[in-house]
C-alpha positions as a LaTeX table, in Angstrom:
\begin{tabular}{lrrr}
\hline
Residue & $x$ (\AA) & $y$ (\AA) & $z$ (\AA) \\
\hline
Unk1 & 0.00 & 0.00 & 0.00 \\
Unk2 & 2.19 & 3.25 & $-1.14$ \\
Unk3 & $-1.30$ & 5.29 & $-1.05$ \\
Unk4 & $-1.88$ & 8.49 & 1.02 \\
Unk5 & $-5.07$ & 9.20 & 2.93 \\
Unk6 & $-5.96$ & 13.21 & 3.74 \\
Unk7 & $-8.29$ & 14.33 & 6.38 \\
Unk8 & $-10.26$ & 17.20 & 4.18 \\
Unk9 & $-12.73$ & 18.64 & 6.32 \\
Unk10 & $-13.46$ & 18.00 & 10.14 \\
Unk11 & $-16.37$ & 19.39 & 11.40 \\
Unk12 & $-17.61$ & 19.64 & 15.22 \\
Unk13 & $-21.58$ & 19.81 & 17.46 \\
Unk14 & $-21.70$ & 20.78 & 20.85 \\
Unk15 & $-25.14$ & 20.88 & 22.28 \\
Unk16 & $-27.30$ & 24.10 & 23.64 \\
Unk17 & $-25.56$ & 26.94 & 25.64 \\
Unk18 & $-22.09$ & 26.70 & 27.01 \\
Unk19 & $-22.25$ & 25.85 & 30.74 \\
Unk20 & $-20.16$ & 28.11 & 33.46 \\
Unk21 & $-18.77$ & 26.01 & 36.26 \\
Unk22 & $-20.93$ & 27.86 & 38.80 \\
Unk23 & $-24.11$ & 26.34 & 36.74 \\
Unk24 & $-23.11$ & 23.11 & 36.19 \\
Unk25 & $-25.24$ & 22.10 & 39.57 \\
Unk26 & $-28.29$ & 23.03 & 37.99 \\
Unk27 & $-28.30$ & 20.90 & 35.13 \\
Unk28 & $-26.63$ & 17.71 & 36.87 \\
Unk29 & $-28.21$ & 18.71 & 40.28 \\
Unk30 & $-27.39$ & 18.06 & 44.06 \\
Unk31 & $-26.87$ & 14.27 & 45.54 \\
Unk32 & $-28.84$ & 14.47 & 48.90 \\
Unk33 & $-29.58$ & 18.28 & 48.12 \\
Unk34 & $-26.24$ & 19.11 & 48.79 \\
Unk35 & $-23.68$ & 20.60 & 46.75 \\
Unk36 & $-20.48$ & 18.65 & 46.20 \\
Unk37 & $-17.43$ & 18.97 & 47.85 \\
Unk38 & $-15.41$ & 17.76 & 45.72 \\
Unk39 & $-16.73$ & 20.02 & 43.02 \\
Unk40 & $-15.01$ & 22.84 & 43.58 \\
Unk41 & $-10.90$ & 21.52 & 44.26 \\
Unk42 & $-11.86$ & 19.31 & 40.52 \\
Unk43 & $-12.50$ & 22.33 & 39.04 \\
Unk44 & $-9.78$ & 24.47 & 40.25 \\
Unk45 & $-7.22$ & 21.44 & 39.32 \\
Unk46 & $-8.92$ & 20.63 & 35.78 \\
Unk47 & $-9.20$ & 24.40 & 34.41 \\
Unk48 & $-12.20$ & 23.99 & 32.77 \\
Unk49 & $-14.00$ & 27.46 & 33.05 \\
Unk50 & $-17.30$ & 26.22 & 30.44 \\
Unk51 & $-18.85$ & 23.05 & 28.75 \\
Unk52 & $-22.02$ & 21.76 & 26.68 \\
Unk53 & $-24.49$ & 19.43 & 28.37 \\
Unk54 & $-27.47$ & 17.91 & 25.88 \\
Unk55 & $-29.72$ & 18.06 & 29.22 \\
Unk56 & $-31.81$ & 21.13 & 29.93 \\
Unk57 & $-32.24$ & 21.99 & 33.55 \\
Unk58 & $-34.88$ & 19.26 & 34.46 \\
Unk59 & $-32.55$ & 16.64 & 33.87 \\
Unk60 & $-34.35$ & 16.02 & 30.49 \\
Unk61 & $-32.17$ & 14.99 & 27.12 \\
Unk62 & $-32.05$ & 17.43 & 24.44 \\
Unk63 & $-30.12$ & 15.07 & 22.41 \\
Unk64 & $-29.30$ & 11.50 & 21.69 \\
Unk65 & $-25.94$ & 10.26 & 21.32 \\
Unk66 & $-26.57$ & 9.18 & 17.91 \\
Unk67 & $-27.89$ & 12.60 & 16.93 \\
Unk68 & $-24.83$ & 14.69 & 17.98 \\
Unk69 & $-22.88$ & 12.49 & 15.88 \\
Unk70 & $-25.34$ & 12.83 & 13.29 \\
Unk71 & $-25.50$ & 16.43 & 13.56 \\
Unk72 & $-21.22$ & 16.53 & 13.38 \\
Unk73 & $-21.37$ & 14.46 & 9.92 \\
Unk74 & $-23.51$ & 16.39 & 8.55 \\
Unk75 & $-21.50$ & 19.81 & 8.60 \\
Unk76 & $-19.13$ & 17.50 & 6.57 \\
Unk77 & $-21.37$ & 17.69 & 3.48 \\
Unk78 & $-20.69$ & 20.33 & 0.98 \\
Unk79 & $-20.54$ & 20.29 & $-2.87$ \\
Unk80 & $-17.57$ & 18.43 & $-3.79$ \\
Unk81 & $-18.88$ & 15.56 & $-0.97$ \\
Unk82 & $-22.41$ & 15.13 & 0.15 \\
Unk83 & $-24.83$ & 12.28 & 1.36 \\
Unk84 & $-24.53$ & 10.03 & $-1.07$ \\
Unk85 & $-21.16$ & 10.14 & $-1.09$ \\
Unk86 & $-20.61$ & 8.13 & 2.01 \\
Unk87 & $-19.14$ & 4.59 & 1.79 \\
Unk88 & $-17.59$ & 3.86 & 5.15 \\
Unk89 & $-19.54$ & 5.37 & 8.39 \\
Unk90 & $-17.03$ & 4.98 & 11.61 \\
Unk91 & $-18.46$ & 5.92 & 14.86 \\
Unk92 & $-16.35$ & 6.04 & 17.99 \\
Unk93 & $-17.91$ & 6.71 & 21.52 \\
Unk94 & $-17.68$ & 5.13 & 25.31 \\
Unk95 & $-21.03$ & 4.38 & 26.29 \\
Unk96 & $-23.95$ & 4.57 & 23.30 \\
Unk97 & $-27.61$ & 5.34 & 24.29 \\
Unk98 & $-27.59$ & 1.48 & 24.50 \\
Unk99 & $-26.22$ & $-2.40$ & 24.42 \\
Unk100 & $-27.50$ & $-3.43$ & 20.49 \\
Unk101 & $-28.29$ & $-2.43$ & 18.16 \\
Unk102 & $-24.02$ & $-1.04$ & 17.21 \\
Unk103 & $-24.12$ & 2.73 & 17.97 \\
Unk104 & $-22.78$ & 2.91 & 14.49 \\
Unk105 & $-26.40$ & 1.49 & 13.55 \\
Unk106 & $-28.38$ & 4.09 & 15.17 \\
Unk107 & $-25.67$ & 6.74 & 13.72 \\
Unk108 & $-27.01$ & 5.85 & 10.29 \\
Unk109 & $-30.39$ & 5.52 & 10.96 \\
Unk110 & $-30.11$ & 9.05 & 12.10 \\
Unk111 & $-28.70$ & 10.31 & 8.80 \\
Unk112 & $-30.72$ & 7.91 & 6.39 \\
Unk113 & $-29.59$ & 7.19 & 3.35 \\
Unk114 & $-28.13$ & 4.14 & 1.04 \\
Unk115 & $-26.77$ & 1.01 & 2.38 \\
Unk116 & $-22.95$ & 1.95 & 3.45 \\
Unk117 & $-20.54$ & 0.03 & 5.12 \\
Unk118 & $-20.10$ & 0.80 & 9.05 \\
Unk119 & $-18.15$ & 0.15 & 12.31 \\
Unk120 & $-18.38$ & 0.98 & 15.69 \\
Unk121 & $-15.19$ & 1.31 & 17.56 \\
Unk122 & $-14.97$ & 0.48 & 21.15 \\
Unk123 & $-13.23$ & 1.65 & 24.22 \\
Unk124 & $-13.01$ & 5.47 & 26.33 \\
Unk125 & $-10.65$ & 8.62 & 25.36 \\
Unk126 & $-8.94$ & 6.52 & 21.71 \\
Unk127 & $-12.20$ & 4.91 & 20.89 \\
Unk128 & $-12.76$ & 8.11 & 18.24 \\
Unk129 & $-8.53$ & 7.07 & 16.89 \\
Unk130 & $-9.82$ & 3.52 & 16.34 \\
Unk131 & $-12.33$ & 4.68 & 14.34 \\
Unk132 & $-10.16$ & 7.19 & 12.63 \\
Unk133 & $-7.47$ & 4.39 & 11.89 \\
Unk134 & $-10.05$ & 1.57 & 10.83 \\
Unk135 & $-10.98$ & 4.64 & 8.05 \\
Unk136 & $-7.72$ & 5.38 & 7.17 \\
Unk137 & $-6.92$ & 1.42 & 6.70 \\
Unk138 & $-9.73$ & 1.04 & 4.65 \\
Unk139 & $-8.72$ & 4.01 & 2.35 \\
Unk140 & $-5.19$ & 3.26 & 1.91 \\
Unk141 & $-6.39$ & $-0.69$ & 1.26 \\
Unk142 & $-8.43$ & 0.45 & $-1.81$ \\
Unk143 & $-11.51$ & $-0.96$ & 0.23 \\
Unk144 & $-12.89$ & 2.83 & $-0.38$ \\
Unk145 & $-12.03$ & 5.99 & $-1.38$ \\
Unk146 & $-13.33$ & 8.08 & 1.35 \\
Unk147 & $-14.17$ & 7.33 & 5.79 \\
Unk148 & $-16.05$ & 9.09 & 7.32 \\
Unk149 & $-15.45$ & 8.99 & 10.91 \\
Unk150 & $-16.60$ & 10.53 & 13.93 \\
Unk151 & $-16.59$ & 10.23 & 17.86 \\
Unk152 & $-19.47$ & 11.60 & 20.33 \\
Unk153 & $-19.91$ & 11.48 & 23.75 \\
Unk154 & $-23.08$ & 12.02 & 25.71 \\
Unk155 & $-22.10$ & 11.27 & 29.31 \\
Unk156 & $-24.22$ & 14.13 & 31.54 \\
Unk157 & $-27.49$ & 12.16 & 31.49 \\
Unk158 & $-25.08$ & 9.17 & 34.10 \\
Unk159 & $-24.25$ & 12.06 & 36.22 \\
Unk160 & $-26.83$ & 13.66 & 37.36 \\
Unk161 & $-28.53$ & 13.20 & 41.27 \\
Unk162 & $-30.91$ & 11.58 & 40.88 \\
Unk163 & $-28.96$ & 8.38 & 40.11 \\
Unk164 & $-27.09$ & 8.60 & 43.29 \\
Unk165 & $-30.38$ & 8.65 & 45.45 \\
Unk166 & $-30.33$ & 5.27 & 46.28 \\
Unk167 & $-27.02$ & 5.16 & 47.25 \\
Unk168 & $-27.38$ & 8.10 & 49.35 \\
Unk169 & $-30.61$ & 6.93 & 51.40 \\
Unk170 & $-29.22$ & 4.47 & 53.44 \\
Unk171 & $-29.69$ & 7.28 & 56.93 \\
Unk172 & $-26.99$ & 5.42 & 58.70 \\
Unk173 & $-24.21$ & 5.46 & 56.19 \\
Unk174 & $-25.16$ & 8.83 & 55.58 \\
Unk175 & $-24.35$ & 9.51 & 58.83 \\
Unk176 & $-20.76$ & 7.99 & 58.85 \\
Unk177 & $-20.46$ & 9.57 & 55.33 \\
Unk178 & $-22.28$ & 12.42 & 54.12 \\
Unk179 & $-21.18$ & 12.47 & 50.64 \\
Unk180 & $-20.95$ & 10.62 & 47.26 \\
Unk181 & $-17.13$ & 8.46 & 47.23 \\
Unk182 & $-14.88$ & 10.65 & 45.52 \\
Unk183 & $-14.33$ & 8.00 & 42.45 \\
Unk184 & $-18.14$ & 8.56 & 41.90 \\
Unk185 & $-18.20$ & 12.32 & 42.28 \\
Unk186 & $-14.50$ & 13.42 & 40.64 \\
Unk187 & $-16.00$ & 12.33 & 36.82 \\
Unk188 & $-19.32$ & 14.23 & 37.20 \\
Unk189 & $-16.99$ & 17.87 & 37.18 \\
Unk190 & $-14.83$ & 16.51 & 34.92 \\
Unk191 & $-16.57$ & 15.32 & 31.18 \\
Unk192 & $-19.09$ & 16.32 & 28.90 \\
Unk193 & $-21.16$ & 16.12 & 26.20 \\
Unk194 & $-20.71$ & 16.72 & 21.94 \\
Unk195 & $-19.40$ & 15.52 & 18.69 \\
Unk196 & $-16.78$ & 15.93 & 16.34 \\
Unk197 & $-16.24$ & 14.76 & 12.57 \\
Unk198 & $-13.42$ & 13.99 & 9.92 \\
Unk199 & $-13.25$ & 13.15 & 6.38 \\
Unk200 & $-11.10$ & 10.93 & 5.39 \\
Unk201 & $-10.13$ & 10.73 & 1.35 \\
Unk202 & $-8.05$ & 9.45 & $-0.81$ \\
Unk203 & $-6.42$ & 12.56 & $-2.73$ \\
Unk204 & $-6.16$ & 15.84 & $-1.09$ \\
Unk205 & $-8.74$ & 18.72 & $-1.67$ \\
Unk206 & $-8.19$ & 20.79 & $-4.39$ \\
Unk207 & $-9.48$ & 24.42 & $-3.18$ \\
Unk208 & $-8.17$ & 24.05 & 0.68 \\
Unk209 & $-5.31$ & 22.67 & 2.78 \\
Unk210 & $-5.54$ & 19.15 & 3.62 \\
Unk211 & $-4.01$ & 16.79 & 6.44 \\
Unk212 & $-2.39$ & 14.07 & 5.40 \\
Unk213 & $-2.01$ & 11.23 & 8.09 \\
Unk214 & 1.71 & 9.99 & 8.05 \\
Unk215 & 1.18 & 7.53 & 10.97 \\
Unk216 & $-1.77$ & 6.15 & 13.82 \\
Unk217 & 0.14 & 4.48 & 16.58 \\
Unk218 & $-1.67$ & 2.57 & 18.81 \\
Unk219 & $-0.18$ & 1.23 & 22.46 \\
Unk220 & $-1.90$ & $-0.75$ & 25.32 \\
Unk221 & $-0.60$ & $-1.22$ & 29.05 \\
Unk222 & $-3.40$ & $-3.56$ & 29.61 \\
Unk223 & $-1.19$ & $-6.52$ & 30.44 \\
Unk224 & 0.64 & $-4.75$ & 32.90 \\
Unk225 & $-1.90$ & $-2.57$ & 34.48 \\
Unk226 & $-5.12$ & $-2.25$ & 36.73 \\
Unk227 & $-8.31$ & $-1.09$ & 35.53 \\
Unk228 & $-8.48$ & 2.89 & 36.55 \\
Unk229 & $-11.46$ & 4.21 & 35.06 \\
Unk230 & $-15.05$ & 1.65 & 34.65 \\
Unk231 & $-18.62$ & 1.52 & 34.35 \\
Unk232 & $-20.87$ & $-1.15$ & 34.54 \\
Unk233 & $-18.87$ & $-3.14$ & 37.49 \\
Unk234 & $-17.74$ & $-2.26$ & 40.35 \\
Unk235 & $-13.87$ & $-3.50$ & 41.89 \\
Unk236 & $-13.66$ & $-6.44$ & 44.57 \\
Unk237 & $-10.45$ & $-5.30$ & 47.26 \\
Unk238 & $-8.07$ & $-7.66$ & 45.25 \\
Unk239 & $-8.88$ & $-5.07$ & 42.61 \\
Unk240 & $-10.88$ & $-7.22$ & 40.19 \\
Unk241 & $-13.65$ & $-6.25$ & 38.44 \\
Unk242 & $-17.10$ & $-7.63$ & 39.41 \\
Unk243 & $-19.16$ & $-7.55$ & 36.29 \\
Unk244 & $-23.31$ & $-5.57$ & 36.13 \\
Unk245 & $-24.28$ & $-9.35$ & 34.79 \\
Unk246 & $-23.47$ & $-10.75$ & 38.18 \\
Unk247 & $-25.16$ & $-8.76$ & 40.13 \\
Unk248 & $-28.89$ & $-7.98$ & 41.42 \\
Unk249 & $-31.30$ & $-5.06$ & 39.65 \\
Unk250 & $-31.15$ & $-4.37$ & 43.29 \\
Unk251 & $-27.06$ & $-4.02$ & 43.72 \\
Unk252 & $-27.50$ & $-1.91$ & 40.79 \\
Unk253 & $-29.56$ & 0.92 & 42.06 \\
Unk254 & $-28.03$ & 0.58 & 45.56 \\
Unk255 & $-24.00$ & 0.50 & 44.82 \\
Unk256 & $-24.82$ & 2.88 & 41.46 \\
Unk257 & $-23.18$ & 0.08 & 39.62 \\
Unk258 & $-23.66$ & 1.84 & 36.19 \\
Unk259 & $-21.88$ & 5.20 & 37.24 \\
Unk260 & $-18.43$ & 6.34 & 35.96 \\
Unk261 & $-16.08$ & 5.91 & 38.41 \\
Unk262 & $-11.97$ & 6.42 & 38.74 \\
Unk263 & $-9.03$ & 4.98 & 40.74 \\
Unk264 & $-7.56$ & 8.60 & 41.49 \\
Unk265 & $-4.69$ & 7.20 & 42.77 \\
Unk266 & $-3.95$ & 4.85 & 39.45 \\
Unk267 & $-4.39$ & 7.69 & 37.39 \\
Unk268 & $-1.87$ & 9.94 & 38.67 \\
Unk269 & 0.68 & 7.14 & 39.09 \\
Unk270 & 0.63 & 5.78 & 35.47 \\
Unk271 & $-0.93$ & 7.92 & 33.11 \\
Unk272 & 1.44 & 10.36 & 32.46 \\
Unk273 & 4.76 & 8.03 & 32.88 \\
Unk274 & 3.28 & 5.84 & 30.23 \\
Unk275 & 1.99 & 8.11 & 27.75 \\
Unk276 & 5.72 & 9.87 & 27.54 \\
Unk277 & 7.34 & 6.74 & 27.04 \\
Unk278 & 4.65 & 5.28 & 24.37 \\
Unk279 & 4.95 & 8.52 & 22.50 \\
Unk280 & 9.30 & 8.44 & 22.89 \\
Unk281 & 8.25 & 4.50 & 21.27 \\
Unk282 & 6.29 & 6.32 & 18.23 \\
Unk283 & 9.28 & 8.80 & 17.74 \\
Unk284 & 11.86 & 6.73 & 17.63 \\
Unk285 & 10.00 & 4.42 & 15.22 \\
Unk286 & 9.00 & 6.77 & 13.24 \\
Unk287 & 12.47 & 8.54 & 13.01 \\
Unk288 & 10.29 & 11.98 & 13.91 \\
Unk289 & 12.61 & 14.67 & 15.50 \\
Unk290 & 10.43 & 16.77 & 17.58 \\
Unk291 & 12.08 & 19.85 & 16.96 \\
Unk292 & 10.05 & 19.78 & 13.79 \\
Unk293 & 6.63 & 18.81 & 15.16 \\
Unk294 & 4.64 & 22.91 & 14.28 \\
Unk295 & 1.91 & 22.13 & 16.64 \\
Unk296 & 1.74 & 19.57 & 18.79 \\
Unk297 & $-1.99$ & 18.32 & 20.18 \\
Unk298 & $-2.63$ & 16.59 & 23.60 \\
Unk299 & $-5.56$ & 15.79 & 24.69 \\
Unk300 & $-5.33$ & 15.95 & 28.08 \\
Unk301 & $-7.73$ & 15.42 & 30.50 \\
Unk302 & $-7.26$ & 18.72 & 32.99 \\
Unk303 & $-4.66$ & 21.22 & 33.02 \\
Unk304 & $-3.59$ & 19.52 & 36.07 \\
Unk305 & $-1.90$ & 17.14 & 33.73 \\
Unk306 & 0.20 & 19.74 & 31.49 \\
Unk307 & 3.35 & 20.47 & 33.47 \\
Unk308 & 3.43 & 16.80 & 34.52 \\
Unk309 & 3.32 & 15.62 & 30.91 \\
Unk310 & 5.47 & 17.99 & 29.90 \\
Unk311 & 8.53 & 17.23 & 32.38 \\
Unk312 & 7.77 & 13.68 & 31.15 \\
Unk313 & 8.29 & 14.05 & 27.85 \\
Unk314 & 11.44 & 16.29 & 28.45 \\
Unk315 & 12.87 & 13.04 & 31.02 \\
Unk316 & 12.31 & 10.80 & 27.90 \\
Unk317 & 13.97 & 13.22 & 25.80 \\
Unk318 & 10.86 & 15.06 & 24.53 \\
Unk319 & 11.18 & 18.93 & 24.15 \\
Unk320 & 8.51 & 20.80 & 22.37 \\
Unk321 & 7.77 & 23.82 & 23.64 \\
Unk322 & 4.43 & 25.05 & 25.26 \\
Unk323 & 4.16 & 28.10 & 22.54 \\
Unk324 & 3.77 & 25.10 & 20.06 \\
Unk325 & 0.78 & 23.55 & 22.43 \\
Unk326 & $-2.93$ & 23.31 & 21.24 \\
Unk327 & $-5.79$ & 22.93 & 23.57 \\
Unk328 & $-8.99$ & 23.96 & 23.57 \\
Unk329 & $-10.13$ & 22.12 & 26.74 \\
Unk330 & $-10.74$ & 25.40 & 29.12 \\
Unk331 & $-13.84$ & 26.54 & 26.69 \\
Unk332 & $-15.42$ & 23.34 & 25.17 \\
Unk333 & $-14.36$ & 20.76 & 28.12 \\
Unk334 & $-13.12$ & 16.88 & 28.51 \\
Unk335 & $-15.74$ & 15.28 & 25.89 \\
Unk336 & $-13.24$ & 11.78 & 26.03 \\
Unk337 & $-12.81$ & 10.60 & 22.56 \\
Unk338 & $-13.97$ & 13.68 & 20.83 \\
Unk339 & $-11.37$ & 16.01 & 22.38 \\
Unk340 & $-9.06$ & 15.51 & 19.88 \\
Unk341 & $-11.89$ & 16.00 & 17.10 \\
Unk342 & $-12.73$ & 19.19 & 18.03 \\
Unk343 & $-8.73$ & 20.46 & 18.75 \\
Unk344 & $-8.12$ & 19.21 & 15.32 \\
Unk345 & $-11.49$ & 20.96 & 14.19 \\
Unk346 & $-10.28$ & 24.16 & 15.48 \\
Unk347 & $-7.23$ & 24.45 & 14.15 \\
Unk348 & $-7.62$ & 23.44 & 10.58 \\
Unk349 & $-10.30$ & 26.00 & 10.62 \\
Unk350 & $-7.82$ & 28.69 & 11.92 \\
Unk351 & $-6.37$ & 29.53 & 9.41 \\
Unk352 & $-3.32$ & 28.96 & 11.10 \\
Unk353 & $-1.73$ & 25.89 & 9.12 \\
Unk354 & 0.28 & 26.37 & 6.78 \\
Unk355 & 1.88 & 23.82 & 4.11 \\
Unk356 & 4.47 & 21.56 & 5.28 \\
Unk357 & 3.43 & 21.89 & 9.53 \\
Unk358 & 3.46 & 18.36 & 11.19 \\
Unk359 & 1.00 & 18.16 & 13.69 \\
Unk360 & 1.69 & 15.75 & 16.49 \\
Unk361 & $-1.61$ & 14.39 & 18.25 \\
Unk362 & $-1.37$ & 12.82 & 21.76 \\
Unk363 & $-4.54$ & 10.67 & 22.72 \\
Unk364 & $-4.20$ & 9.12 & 26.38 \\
Unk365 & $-6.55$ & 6.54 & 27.82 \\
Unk366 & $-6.78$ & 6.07 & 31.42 \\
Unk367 & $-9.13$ & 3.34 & 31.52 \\
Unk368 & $-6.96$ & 0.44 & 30.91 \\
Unk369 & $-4.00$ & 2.84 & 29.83 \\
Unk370 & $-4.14$ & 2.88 & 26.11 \\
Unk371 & $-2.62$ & 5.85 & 24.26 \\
Unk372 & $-2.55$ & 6.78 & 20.42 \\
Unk373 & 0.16 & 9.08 & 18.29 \\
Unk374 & $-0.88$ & 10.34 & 14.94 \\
Unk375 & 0.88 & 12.68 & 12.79 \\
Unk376 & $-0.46$ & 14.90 & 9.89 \\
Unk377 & 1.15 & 16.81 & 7.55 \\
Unk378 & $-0.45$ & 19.79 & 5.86 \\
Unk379 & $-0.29$ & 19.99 & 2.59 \\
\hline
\end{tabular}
């Protein structure tokens, strides 16, 4: 395969208003009627100042998962690419609206149209680089000429009070402990909700700058590591997950099985360790010198993370400088595997690039510790 494969458009959808930090309580509400604690030292640490939930402020959904990645595919359309155009549909997210049909299914059946392939990619923060390398594969093979591929996340609807309720109504653990476990509570300031597209073709476009994708790495610490970030199972003390399908419709409401939760402590131990040395891996394979990455994209999770993953990098021999950083996470949030949709949205749409940048993309996963590199080229 000596083909290329060019991102030409990317395209983003982030539902209703922007939300200020002070607000965020009265869309998600307050467990037991009180406001978190934890709320405000996540938000000082994470520098998030607004995000987009697709909830109004009854708790009620103003959109589907499967819509907002709807909605982000179809800004892709235009006249040199439309509809009827699309032959591969990949759709990355963490949780869909639900367990079958695929949420690449539902996806389509938003948009309509012909009979296309599809996948659905599986997995947290590099679900949406999956599904941006299953797109590019299928290009380069000669399997099509053009991917679309997009990631959405609609977590807000698993975070708000009224889930907790149970939990909370046992009166005499309340009394030994008034409030929500931090694993439980830390995820509810921390993500949110939207959509971002790319499309992926064969030859570059003709009227605009294009990307073209040089390399996907993909790494997984899964052998080596315990599970940090989960839904749908709850950890035994040995650390082993206890799956939802062994449990009671009664252990689910009571232990708020289906919440996200977070090992705190894994998180700050590993993630940032192992994401420097996975991206020094993709360097060095690569034979990329990162004096001449032009921007360089992490997606990280909170601004907590950016000093640490920048003395990281420089231990494993790393230095790119902070000027040449690109985040947008203060104004649109942590929205997990669309993050680096929307940077790369953004940015192409700056006007910005210039022919012959490399643009370095970061992708960390904390839930098993997966991490993806991709470079583009702009040409």
């Amino acid at each position: 395969m000596t083909g290329k494969v060019y991102i030409t458009e990317l395209a983003g959808f982030l539902p209703n208003e922007p939300v200020a930090n002070d607000s965020m309580e009265d869309f998600l509400g307050k467990i037991n009627g009180r406001p978190s604690r934890a709320r405000s030292i996540v938000l000082k640490n994470n520098g998030i100042k607004s995000r987009h939930y697709a909830l109004d402020k009854e708790g009620n959904f103003t959109h589907t998962n499967a819509q907002m990645a709807a909605e982000a595919v179809r800004k892709l359309f235009g006249p040199s690419f439309g509809m009827n155009d699309m032959e591969l549909l990949c759709c990355a997210t963490t949780i869909a609206d639900q367990l079958m049909p695929s949420h690449a299914s539902m996806v389509h059946g938003c948009l309509g149209g012909k009979s296309i392939e599809i996948v659905s990619t599986a997995g947290v923060c590099c679900s949406g680089m999956h599904a941006m390398k299953y797109g590019m594969l299928s290009v380069l093979s000669g399997n099509s000429k053009s991917a679309v591929c997009v990631a959405s996340e609609l977590g807000s609807p698993m975070f708000l009070a009224r889930l907790f309720q149970n939990e909370m109504a046992d009166l005499a653990k309340l009394e030994e402990r008034p409030i929500l476990s931090f694993e439980k509570d830390f995820l509810r300031w921390m993500l949110s909700d939207g959509a971002g597209a790319a499309l992926l073709q064969s030859q570059p476009s003709e009227d605009r700058p294009s990307l073209r994708i040089e390399w996907i790495d993909t790494y997984s610490y899964a052998g080596q590591r315990e599970v940090c970030m989960y839904s749908g199972a709850e950890k035994s003390p040995e650390g082993k997950m206890v799956s939802w399908k062994t449990l009671t419709p009664e252990e689910w409401l009571a232990r708020s099985i289906f919440s996200l939760k977070q090992d705190i402590s894994l998180l700050d131990r590993h993630v940032v360790k192992l994401g420097a040395g996975s991206l020094a891996e993709s360097l060095q394979k690569h034979g990329l010198d990162p004096a001449d990455v032009d921007y360089y994209l992490p997606h990280i999770s909170s601004e907590y993370f950016r000093m640490p993953l920048h003395e990281g990098m420089k231990a494993q021999g790393i230095e790119i400088p902070q000027e040449k950083w690109f985040t947008n996470l203060t104004k649109v949030g942590n929205i997990g595997c669309v993050s680096i949709y929307l940077m790369l949205e953004e940015l192409f749409h700056s006007g910005r690039l210039k022919a012959g940048d490399k643009v370095l993309c970061f992708i960390p996963e904390c839930s098993l510790f997966i991490y993806a590199h991709m470079l583009l080229k702009v040409c």
